[in-house]
Amino acid sequence: MTTAIDPTTTLADLVTRHPDLASELEGRALDYCCGGQRTLAEACRARGLDPVVVAGELSEKASATTEPAAWTHLDAASLVDHLERTHHAYLHGELPRITALAAKVHEVHGASHPELDAVESTFGNLRDELEPHLAKEERILFPGIRQLAAVSGGASASDPSTLQGPIAQMLREHDQAGDLLERLRHLTAGYAVPADGCASYAALYEALRTLEADTHLHVHIENNRLFP
């Protein structure tokens, strides 16, 4: 069973209501995390796509029976717990692994695939961006959110406006990470493994593809659910 997709729906709401469509938006380079407040129609026009056609294609893919993701029902404190247990834990484990894999593939295939030099350095820049970002969230922003959420009745001795500065900084850093992910996708031609690529080459590109998808969802939850 399918469900009709309205082109006036924002990309953020679209993924929140239909998490199964995230990969469809990824494949069309429609940014639902940092650009999630744009409507589907606006995002399609910016990419030179027909909004009516894309809405129809997404309607065919969207399941009317798909339940919204569990995180859509969480309060702020539970949401930061979810982010740390899932997306933060994933990045803490994957960033070092991908670093080693990128170095290995570059060493073996760099002579015949010079773009691997830029792939490795761009990923290094991304890791340098993400790891301090995670630390700031875990040590400053998330504890502040938990503190505000812990006070019954919504009142707090703390001033909620004190979080505006850290949130603004996180939003800027999300944009920077998004730019680096977009560059990685461009450098790898959409993570297309060349004909002479070995198993490690394929593993690297699959890891980068998964990292991109996970980080886009991670940023979406923060930008469009937690921070508002």
Short mmCIF file of C-alpha atoms in Angstrom, two decimals:
data_model
loop_
_atom_site.label_atom_id
_atom_site.label_comp_id
_atom_site.label_asym_id
_atom_site.label_seq_id
_atom_site.Cartn_x
_atom_site.Cartn_y
_atom_site.Cartn_z
CA MET A 1 0.00 0.00 0.00
CA THR A 2 1.30 3.45 -0.92
CA THR A 3 0.62 6.90 0.50
CA ALA A 4 0.40 10.21 -1.32
CA ILE A 5 3.34 12.56 -0.77
CA ASP A 6 2.51 16.27 -0.77
CA PRO A 7 5.23 18.40 -2.47
CA THR A 8 4.56 21.16 0.10
CA THR A 9 5.76 18.89 2.94
CA THR A 10 9.15 19.84 4.34
CA LEU A 11 11.95 17.33 3.84
CA ALA A 12 12.39 17.06 7.62
CA ASP A 13 8.73 16.18 8.18
CA LEU A 14 8.85 13.78 5.25
CA VAL A 15 11.65 11.70 6.80
CA THR A 16 10.18 11.90 10.29
CA ARG A 17 6.84 10.55 9.02
CA HIS A 18 8.35 8.15 6.48
CA PRO A 19 11.84 7.04 7.60
CA ASP A 20 11.91 4.58 4.71
CA LEU A 21 12.23 7.54 2.32
CA ALA A 22 15.56 8.79 3.69
CA SER A 23 17.53 6.70 1.21
CA GLU A 24 15.31 7.90 -1.65
CA LEU A 25 16.08 11.52 -0.79
CA GLU A 26 19.78 10.65 -0.44
CA GLY A 27 19.78 9.18 -3.93
CA ARG A 28 18.35 12.40 -5.35
CA ALA A 29 20.79 14.61 -3.39
CA LEU A 30 17.89 16.21 -1.49
CA ASP A 31 19.26 17.41 1.84
CA TYR A 32 16.73 16.57 4.56
CA CYS A 33 19.02 17.32 7.53
CA CYS A 34 20.69 20.74 7.25
CA GLY A 35 18.18 21.73 4.55
CA GLY A 36 15.25 19.98 6.15
CA GLN A 37 13.04 23.07 6.50
CA ARG A 38 12.69 23.42 2.73
CA THR A 39 9.64 21.88 1.13
CA LEU A 40 10.05 18.95 -1.23
CA ALA A 41 9.03 21.26 -4.08
CA GLU A 42 11.65 23.88 -3.18
CA ALA A 43 14.42 21.29 -2.83
CA CYS A 44 13.51 19.64 -6.13
CA ARG A 45 13.55 22.93 -8.02
CA ALA A 46 16.97 23.75 -6.58
CA ARG A 47 18.22 20.44 -8.00
CA GLY A 48 16.49 20.85 -11.35
CA LEU A 49 13.99 18.10 -10.58
CA ASP A 50 10.24 18.10 -11.26
CA PRO A 51 8.50 18.22 -7.85
CA VAL A 52 5.38 16.49 -9.13
CA VAL A 53 7.37 13.65 -10.65
CA VAL A 54 9.51 13.20 -7.54
CA ALA A 55 6.47 13.33 -5.26
CA GLY A 56 4.88 10.60 -7.36
CA GLU A 57 8.01 8.46 -7.22
CA LEU A 58 8.24 8.89 -3.45
CA SER A 59 4.56 8.04 -3.09
CA GLU A 60 5.25 4.73 -4.80
CA LYS A 61 8.09 4.02 -2.37
CA ALA A 62 6.43 5.22 0.84
CA SER A 63 4.54 2.63 2.82
CA ALA A 64 1.29 3.80 4.41
CA THR A 65 1.80 1.21 7.13
CA THR A 66 5.33 2.25 8.11
CA GLU A 67 5.40 3.50 11.68
CA PRO A 68 7.34 6.69 12.47
CA ALA A 69 10.75 5.93 13.95
CA ALA A 70 10.80 5.39 17.71
CA TRP A 71 12.84 8.53 18.30
CA THR A 72 10.00 10.72 17.02
CA HIS A 73 8.11 10.06 20.27
CA LEU A 74 10.97 10.78 22.68
CA ASP A 75 11.19 13.79 24.95
CA ALA A 76 14.33 15.94 24.92
CA ALA A 77 16.20 14.06 27.67
CA SER A 78 15.42 10.67 26.15
CA LEU A 79 16.36 11.95 22.73
CA VAL A 80 19.87 12.95 23.79
CA ASP A 81 20.25 9.51 25.41
CA HIS A 82 19.22 7.93 22.11
CA LEU A 83 21.66 10.08 20.14
CA GLU A 84 24.56 9.11 22.38
CA ARG A 85 23.71 5.39 22.42
CA THR A 86 23.24 5.12 18.68
CA HIS A 87 24.79 7.81 16.48
CA HIS A 88 27.56 8.95 18.82
CA ALA A 89 28.54 5.37 19.66
CA TYR A 90 28.55 4.52 15.95
CA LEU A 91 30.88 7.41 15.11
CA HIS A 92 33.24 6.69 18.01
CA GLY A 93 33.70 3.18 16.62
CA GLU A 94 33.65 3.86 12.88
CA LEU A 95 35.81 6.97 12.54
CA PRO A 96 39.06 5.21 13.59
CA ARG A 97 38.20 2.13 11.51
CA ILE A 98 37.52 4.14 8.36
CA THR A 99 40.70 6.17 8.91
CA ALA A 100 42.76 2.97 8.86
CA LEU A 101 40.86 1.59 5.88
CA ALA A 102 41.28 4.80 3.86
CA ALA A 103 45.04 4.79 4.53
CA LYS A 104 45.32 1.16 3.44
CA VAL A 105 43.37 1.66 0.20
CA HIS A 106 45.30 4.85 -0.59
CA GLU A 107 48.62 3.09 -0.11
CA VAL A 108 47.69 0.18 -2.38
CA HIS A 109 45.69 1.96 -5.09
CA GLY A 110 46.81 5.59 -4.87
CA ALA A 111 49.17 5.38 -7.86
CA SER A 112 46.38 4.34 -10.24
CA HIS A 113 43.61 6.31 -8.49
CA PRO A 114 45.02 9.73 -7.50
CA GLU A 115 41.62 10.86 -6.22
CA LEU A 116 42.22 8.63 -3.18
CA ASP A 117 44.62 11.24 -1.85
CA ALA A 118 41.75 13.73 -1.64
CA VAL A 119 39.38 11.06 -0.32
CA GLU A 120 41.73 10.26 2.56
CA SER A 121 42.47 13.91 3.39
CA THR A 122 38.80 14.94 3.17
CA PHE A 123 37.78 12.12 5.45
CA GLY A 124 40.54 13.19 7.84
CA ASN A 125 39.06 16.69 7.84
CA LEU A 126 35.63 15.23 8.52
CA ARG A 127 36.94 13.22 11.47
CA ASP A 128 38.70 16.33 12.80
CA GLU A 129 35.35 18.12 12.58
CA LEU A 130 33.19 15.41 14.10
CA GLU A 131 35.19 14.25 17.10
CA PRO A 132 35.40 17.65 18.86
CA HIS A 133 31.76 18.21 17.90
CA LEU A 134 30.70 15.01 19.67
CA ALA A 135 32.74 15.97 22.72
CA LYS A 136 31.08 19.39 22.96
CA GLU A 137 27.64 17.84 22.73
CA GLU A 138 28.42 15.16 25.31
CA ARG A 139 30.14 17.48 27.80
CA ILE A 140 28.24 20.76 27.41
CA LEU A 141 25.07 20.79 25.34
CA PHE A 142 23.48 17.45 26.20
CA PRO A 143 24.02 17.83 29.98
CA GLY A 144 22.44 21.28 29.70
CA ILE A 145 19.43 19.84 27.90
CA ARG A 146 19.07 17.10 30.51
CA GLN A 147 19.26 19.66 33.30
CA LEU A 148 16.47 21.75 31.83
CA ALA A 149 14.31 18.72 31.07
CA ALA A 150 14.71 17.31 34.59
CA VAL A 151 12.83 20.15 36.25
CA SER A 152 9.14 19.36 36.61
CA GLY A 153 6.54 21.61 35.08
CA GLY A 154 8.93 23.04 32.53
CA ALA A 155 10.29 25.62 34.97
CA SER A 156 13.99 25.75 35.65
CA ALA A 157 16.47 27.65 37.74
CA SER A 158 18.62 27.62 34.61
CA ASP A 159 17.93 29.99 31.76
CA PRO A 160 17.05 28.06 28.56
CA SER A 161 18.54 30.91 26.52
CA THR A 162 21.99 29.81 27.69
CA LEU A 163 21.69 26.92 25.23
CA GLN A 164 21.18 29.18 22.22
CA GLY A 165 24.90 29.82 21.76
CA PRO A 166 25.94 26.14 21.89
CA ILE A 167 23.06 25.17 19.59
CA ALA A 168 24.00 27.85 17.06
CA GLN A 169 27.57 26.54 17.08
CA MET A 170 26.36 22.95 16.56
CA LEU A 171 24.23 24.05 13.61
CA ARG A 172 27.24 25.72 11.97
CA GLU A 173 29.33 22.61 12.50
CA HIS A 174 26.58 20.43 11.05
CA ASP A 175 26.73 22.52 7.88
CA GLN A 176 30.51 22.11 7.73
CA ALA A 177 30.27 18.35 8.14
CA GLY A 178 27.58 18.24 5.47
CA ASP A 179 29.86 20.05 3.03
CA LEU A 180 32.64 17.52 3.66
CA LEU A 181 30.26 14.58 3.18
CA GLU A 182 29.10 16.10 -0.10
CA ARG A 183 32.73 16.43 -1.21
CA LEU A 184 33.37 12.77 -0.37
CA ARG A 185 30.38 11.72 -2.45
CA HIS A 186 31.70 13.82 -5.35
CA LEU A 187 35.27 12.50 -5.07
CA THR A 188 34.08 8.89 -5.06
CA ALA A 189 31.55 9.40 -7.88
CA GLY A 190 28.78 8.37 -5.54
CA TYR A 191 30.88 5.64 -3.89
CA ALA A 192 31.34 3.79 -7.16
CA VAL A 193 34.08 1.17 -6.76
CA PRO A 194 36.34 1.05 -9.86
CA ALA A 195 36.74 -2.15 -11.82
CA ASP A 196 40.18 -2.81 -10.34
CA GLY A 197 39.07 -2.10 -6.78
CA CYS A 198 39.81 -4.82 -4.23
CA ALA A 199 37.66 -5.97 -1.32
CA SER A 200 39.16 -3.28 0.93
CA TYR A 201 38.33 -0.64 -1.68
CA ALA A 202 34.71 -1.82 -1.71
CA ALA A 203 34.64 -1.94 2.08
CA LEU A 204 35.91 1.64 2.31
CA TYR A 205 33.30 3.02 -0.07
CA GLU A 206 30.52 1.09 1.63
CA ALA A 207 31.70 2.41 5.00
CA LEU A 208 31.67 5.97 3.65
CA ARG A 209 28.19 5.48 2.19
CA THR A 210 26.90 4.17 5.52
CA LEU A 211 28.63 6.98 7.40
CA GLU A 212 26.98 9.55 5.18
CA ALA A 213 23.51 8.08 5.68
CA ASP A 214 23.93 7.72 9.44
CA THR A 215 25.31 11.25 9.84
CA HIS A 216 22.50 12.74 7.76
CA LEU A 217 19.93 11.05 10.02
CA HIS A 218 21.90 12.08 13.11
CA VAL A 219 21.93 15.72 12.00
CA HIS A 220 18.27 15.55 11.02
CA ILE A 221 17.26 14.42 14.50
CA GLU A 222 19.24 17.20 16.13
CA ASN A 223 18.43 20.05 13.74
CA ASN A 224 14.78 19.28 13.15
CA ARG A 225 13.65 17.53 16.32
CA LEU A 226 15.91 18.14 19.31
CA PHE A 227 17.06 21.73 18.83
CA PRO A 228 13.62 23.25 18.06
#
